[in-house]
XYZ file of C-alpha atoms in Angstrom:
383
model
C 52.844 151.797 29.643
C 49.565 153.823 30.721
C 47.513 150.645 29.904
C 49.787 148.447 31.770
C 49.617 150.918 34.957
C 45.566 150.624 34.635
C 46.079 146.777 34.744
C 48.232 146.881 38.031
C 45.393 148.800 39.775
C 42.684 146.590 38.467
C 44.184 143.629 39.709
C 44.852 145.011 42.723
C 41.266 144.844 43.380
C 40.754 141.478 43.179
C 40.021 139.455 46.457
C 42.524 136.948 46.860
C 45.249 138.907 44.528
C 48.164 139.892 46.647
C 51.631 141.103 45.648
C 52.999 137.760 45.591
C 50.688 136.193 42.915
C 50.388 139.568 41.140
C 54.422 139.051 40.561
C 53.555 135.641 39.414
C 51.048 136.838 36.965
C 53.677 139.322 35.649
C 56.307 137.069 35.301
C 54.306 134.501 33.256
C 52.386 136.839 31.116
C 55.050 139.822 31.019
C 51.615 141.938 30.804
C 49.210 142.232 33.498
C 46.796 143.650 30.190
C 47.684 140.309 28.911
C 46.586 138.387 32.116
C 43.308 139.886 32.349
C 42.133 138.426 29.330
C 43.646 135.018 30.143
C 41.778 131.817 30.031
C 41.111 129.827 33.227
C 43.057 127.096 31.877
C 46.347 129.372 31.665
C 45.717 130.657 34.910
C 45.690 127.215 36.340
C 49.473 126.803 35.240
C 50.507 129.309 37.652
C 51.414 128.378 41.016
C 49.210 129.572 43.722
C 46.219 129.828 41.310
C 43.668 127.010 42.298
C 40.140 126.666 41.374
C 38.703 128.787 43.845
C 40.487 132.014 43.266
C 40.263 131.601 39.416
C 36.700 131.326 39.947
C 36.651 134.909 41.956
C 38.923 136.147 39.054
C 36.735 135.321 36.458
C 33.485 136.945 38.281
C 35.328 139.992 39.245
C 36.941 141.034 36.154
C 33.703 140.964 34.516
C 32.561 143.656 36.538
C 35.252 145.694 36.465
C 36.850 147.890 33.330
C 40.547 148.816 34.006
C 40.429 151.910 32.138
C 37.515 153.185 33.656
C 38.380 152.314 37.155
C 41.599 154.215 36.913
C 39.868 157.549 35.572
C 37.576 157.336 38.668
C 40.700 156.198 41.205
C 42.579 159.086 40.266
C 39.583 161.407 41.580
C 40.469 160.840 45.058
C 44.113 159.367 44.424
C 45.802 161.598 42.139
C 49.187 160.490 42.899
C 50.581 156.822 42.976
C 53.348 154.684 41.114
C 52.550 151.087 40.071
C 55.857 148.831 38.724
C 54.906 150.010 35.220
C 55.757 153.517 36.219
C 59.457 154.579 35.595
C 59.229 156.428 39.157
C 58.116 153.341 40.914
C 61.213 153.068 43.861
C 63.549 150.451 42.343
C 64.740 149.048 45.677
C 61.016 147.882 46.344
C 61.205 146.176 42.895
C 63.923 143.795 44.545
C 61.457 142.604 47.183
C 59.476 139.386 46.374
C 56.149 141.205 47.322
C 56.478 144.706 46.390
C 52.911 146.809 46.486
C 51.070 146.729 43.311
C 50.021 150.438 44.154
C 52.118 152.757 45.890
C 50.453 155.930 46.861
C 52.336 159.176 47.725
C 51.861 162.749 48.886
C 54.963 165.415 49.049
C 58.059 166.239 47.122
C 59.359 163.795 44.874
C 63.329 163.752 44.360
C 63.732 160.724 41.483
C 67.187 160.154 42.881
C 65.653 158.560 45.562
C 63.307 156.495 43.445
C 66.255 155.472 41.552
C 68.228 154.318 44.364
C 70.830 157.133 43.732
C 70.256 158.889 46.919
C 70.767 156.083 49.687
C 67.750 155.563 52.003
C 67.962 154.256 55.480
C 65.190 153.129 57.917
C 65.244 154.197 61.444
C 62.610 152.332 63.610
C 61.906 151.461 67.353
C 59.601 151.070 70.254
C 56.711 153.673 70.837
C 57.812 154.242 74.334
C 61.285 155.000 74.184
C 63.992 155.595 77.153
C 65.462 159.374 77.022
C 68.898 157.441 75.779
C 66.803 156.087 72.830
C 65.387 159.560 72.167
C 68.819 161.269 72.273
C 70.163 158.751 69.826
C 67.700 158.705 67.452
C 68.059 162.232 67.008
C 71.853 161.982 66.592
C 72.000 159.204 64.327
C 69.224 160.708 62.224
C 70.764 164.199 62.328
C 74.333 162.746 61.071
C 72.371 160.781 58.385
C 70.495 163.746 57.174
C 73.814 165.984 57.099
C 75.407 163.046 55.262
C 72.669 163.027 52.609
C 70.991 159.942 53.575
C 67.197 160.075 53.136
C 65.572 158.538 56.515
C 62.711 156.233 56.225
C 60.416 155.500 59.357
C 56.799 155.169 60.064
C 55.500 158.094 61.589
C 54.377 156.308 64.827
C 55.013 158.027 68.322
C 58.361 157.257 69.776
C 61.586 156.576 67.637
C 59.859 157.234 64.625
C 58.675 160.658 65.648
C 62.622 161.423 66.747
C 63.749 159.964 63.686
C 61.686 162.018 61.484
C 62.210 165.233 63.581
C 65.957 165.077 63.687
C 66.526 164.615 60.094
C 63.808 167.550 59.156
C 65.545 169.606 61.745
C 68.960 168.907 60.141
C 67.354 169.795 56.754
C 67.322 166.695 55.257
C 64.798 164.636 53.659
C 62.583 161.715 54.874
C 59.742 159.222 54.008
C 57.066 158.359 56.464
C 55.320 155.238 55.507
C 52.030 154.580 57.067
C 49.451 152.122 57.614
C 46.708 154.557 56.652
C 45.800 156.542 53.509
C 48.379 159.069 53.004
C 45.411 161.675 53.496
C 44.900 160.460 57.405
C 47.469 161.258 59.933
C 48.058 158.727 62.698
C 48.416 159.087 65.413
C 46.990 162.651 65.322
C 49.674 164.219 67.558
C 52.027 163.852 64.794
C 49.849 166.132 62.105
C 52.236 169.151 62.751
C 55.189 166.430 61.892
C 53.335 165.210 58.823
C 53.082 168.717 57.228
C 56.910 169.375 57.760
C 57.498 166.148 56.097
C 55.337 166.579 53.025
C 57.660 170.020 52.680
C 61.051 167.912 52.918
C 60.070 164.370 51.750
C 57.216 162.044 51.025
C 54.274 160.191 53.073
C 54.106 156.779 51.427
C 51.069 154.549 51.537
C 49.889 151.054 49.822
C 46.492 152.205 51.184
C 44.049 154.492 49.005
C 43.079 157.622 50.316
C 40.580 157.465 53.237
C 41.806 154.135 54.637
C 41.628 154.164 58.450
C 44.230 152.941 61.195
C 43.893 149.042 61.378
C 46.120 146.978 63.508
C 46.573 144.828 60.541
C 48.129 147.243 58.350
C 51.189 148.185 60.386
C 52.739 145.103 60.394
C 52.284 144.869 56.614
C 53.785 148.501 55.894
C 56.832 147.197 57.695
C 58.060 145.386 54.632
C 57.733 148.622 52.585
C 59.901 150.410 55.392
C 62.733 147.737 54.604
C 62.026 147.375 51.220
C 62.594 151.170 50.465
C 65.614 151.239 52.579
C 69.468 150.011 51.915
C 69.989 149.327 55.449
C 67.578 149.309 58.640
C 68.494 150.767 62.067
C 66.713 149.524 65.100
C 67.250 151.843 68.208
C 65.321 150.201 70.989
C 62.707 147.490 70.721
C 61.252 145.279 73.257
C 60.235 141.591 72.515
C 57.397 141.464 69.906
C 57.980 144.881 68.403
C 56.937 145.774 64.873
C 60.624 147.522 64.707
C 61.584 143.680 64.722
C 59.282 142.489 61.964
C 61.174 145.407 59.782
C 64.354 144.176 60.829
C 63.747 140.588 59.775
C 62.244 141.388 56.625
C 65.381 143.763 55.893
C 67.362 140.676 56.435
C 65.322 138.582 54.349
C 65.996 141.419 51.730
C 69.560 140.887 51.983
C 69.787 144.326 53.572
C 71.870 145.273 56.428
C 70.658 145.370 59.971
C 72.220 147.839 62.532
C 71.223 147.925 66.488
C 71.910 150.658 69.059
C 73.253 148.473 71.756
C 71.480 148.895 75.259
C 71.576 147.541 78.928
C 70.814 143.799 79.619
C 68.005 144.832 82.026
C 66.251 147.383 80.026
C 63.160 145.497 78.650
C 63.358 147.927 75.612
C 66.419 146.851 74.642
C 65.593 142.842 74.447
C 64.595 142.635 71.018
C 67.621 144.566 69.923
C 69.839 141.691 71.929
C 67.967 139.274 70.121
C 68.836 140.665 66.812
C 72.289 141.156 67.950
C 72.537 137.405 68.981
C 71.444 136.749 65.260
C 74.217 138.703 63.381
C 72.975 142.227 63.109
C 75.661 144.974 63.482
C 76.087 146.679 66.854
C 76.370 150.949 66.780
C 79.597 150.979 68.885
C 82.599 153.687 69.088
C 85.438 152.621 67.013
C 89.096 151.937 68.578
C 90.221 155.694 67.719
C 87.450 156.959 69.610
C 85.081 158.219 67.095
C 81.619 158.888 68.053
C 79.239 156.150 67.543
C 77.266 157.950 64.853
C 80.482 158.748 62.880
C 81.503 155.064 62.905
C 77.811 154.158 61.814
C 78.270 156.572 58.804
C 81.492 154.734 58.141
C 79.941 151.267 58.441
C 77.158 152.402 56.144
C 79.929 153.291 53.344
C 79.651 157.232 53.732
C 82.400 159.069 52.082
C 83.530 162.820 51.779
C 82.206 164.498 49.044
C 83.716 164.820 45.883
C 82.642 166.208 42.577
C 82.251 163.557 39.759
C 85.751 164.386 38.433
C 87.483 163.894 41.417
C 85.375 160.682 42.379
C 85.968 159.027 38.836
C 90.108 160.006 39.286
C 90.572 158.050 42.484
C 89.614 154.248 40.703
C 90.943 152.857 37.797
C 88.920 151.048 35.283
C 90.518 147.783 36.520
C 90.090 147.597 40.346
C 92.879 145.293 40.612
C 95.398 147.669 39.168
C 96.622 150.559 41.273
C 96.882 153.135 38.626
C 95.494 156.784 40.104
C 94.830 156.154 43.624
C 93.963 153.629 46.228
C 93.136 150.434 44.978
C 90.042 148.787 46.244
C 89.604 146.125 48.907
C 89.961 142.735 47.905
C 86.518 141.976 48.413
C 85.168 145.099 46.557
C 87.541 144.490 43.617
C 86.347 140.779 43.407
C 82.781 142.033 43.317
C 83.285 144.442 40.984
C 85.600 142.120 38.553
C 82.444 139.974 38.534
C 80.356 142.497 36.825
C 82.109 142.144 33.248
C 79.332 143.233 31.148
C 75.989 144.633 32.403
C 73.302 144.495 33.367
C 74.113 141.300 35.024
C 71.832 139.614 37.749
C 72.693 139.622 41.575
C 72.504 135.767 41.720
C 75.590 135.748 38.633
C 77.697 138.311 40.468
C 77.111 136.033 43.856
C 78.107 132.987 42.089
C 81.103 134.652 40.309
C 82.347 136.624 43.297
C 82.162 133.125 45.379
C 81.226 135.306 48.578
C 77.743 134.996 50.553
C 74.486 136.818 49.062
C 74.634 138.931 52.256
C 78.153 140.130 51.735
C 77.856 140.902 48.077
C 74.852 142.774 48.665
C 76.653 144.768 51.210
C 79.747 145.215 48.992
C 77.390 146.228 45.853
C 75.766 149.340 48.264
C 79.591 150.213 49.069
C 80.341 150.242 45.024
C 77.000 152.233 44.324
C 78.196 154.822 47.081
C 81.374 155.223 45.403
C 80.069 155.514 42.042
C 81.490 152.603 40.391
C 78.204 150.405 39.675
C 74.594 151.537 39.343
C 71.413 149.108 40.063
C 69.004 148.424 37.718
C 65.161 146.795 38.364
C 64.986 143.275 39.097
C 67.826 143.259 41.074
C 70.547 143.765 38.063
C 73.645 145.650 38.245
C 76.123 147.382 36.073
C 79.310 149.318 36.011
C 78.993 153.030 35.908
């Protein structure tokens, strides 16, 4: 495990080798240590590995000793995960381009890394209206009080409000940044960052000392989406970075929720666009629940029960009512598809006969109910 960790780090230093090519290397060799010693002819068989990039690999790996490099790297970067580490966030392992190295500072809660504690992203414009600020605080507060971990990007505006509302409610929050974890950007969020380090994590794919660069921030948005079971967009004009996060969440088969806004407000244009493409609107329910309560209901939040009570509500066969209320038909269908575990997401989709996005949403509900658990590689098993 330690050896493989060193090789994830070493491969990430090779010019032209990004997350997707690294995933292909790992899939073909099952070990990045073995891939490091592979001959050019073996590398040539992998999609995306042409003559030029293979020449670069051959040249650069002769100059780099993975075991020595990781020892030196740990001096300035003592805290990081690679996919070889058991604490690497398993939700990130589901996306097609997970960061090969994920740096962090703060306090770890392994239930978050394992996907047991639900994580929800909140993103939006850096120049929100008073309406946007108010609802960011209300929603992040409600999420924190319902034991969701709030994920955002430490930017000015909606990100700041989301982190702050969560912290003030006593919740945990992740700040995914486009700099090294030792750099605070923007500067005015230094105090906020200090609070996050006490009640959560600052996360980045960039090593210590990395300064702000405009190309880094769109890239980090995939991490925000990948770490989260759902993404909430508060206010976002056209071409907003928040829209990048939302579209990536959709690509990852994660739910997207949008705060409704005015038709004549530029800050709502991106949100309206998302709604037109199928995002879930955050609306009050017919029985006059507050919007944040309705959102929690949509996310699958349930009243807290101890394990014994929770298990007693649902019999082993979800299609038969024995001790409590039966599952909804679609939930029962997906649970029935998991006849033996671990079982892949694709197999569950085929067996259930439902759309992939719907199955992903149902699996999240079943996880929150404690009926299934998720394993790395988008595999599921019954609890």
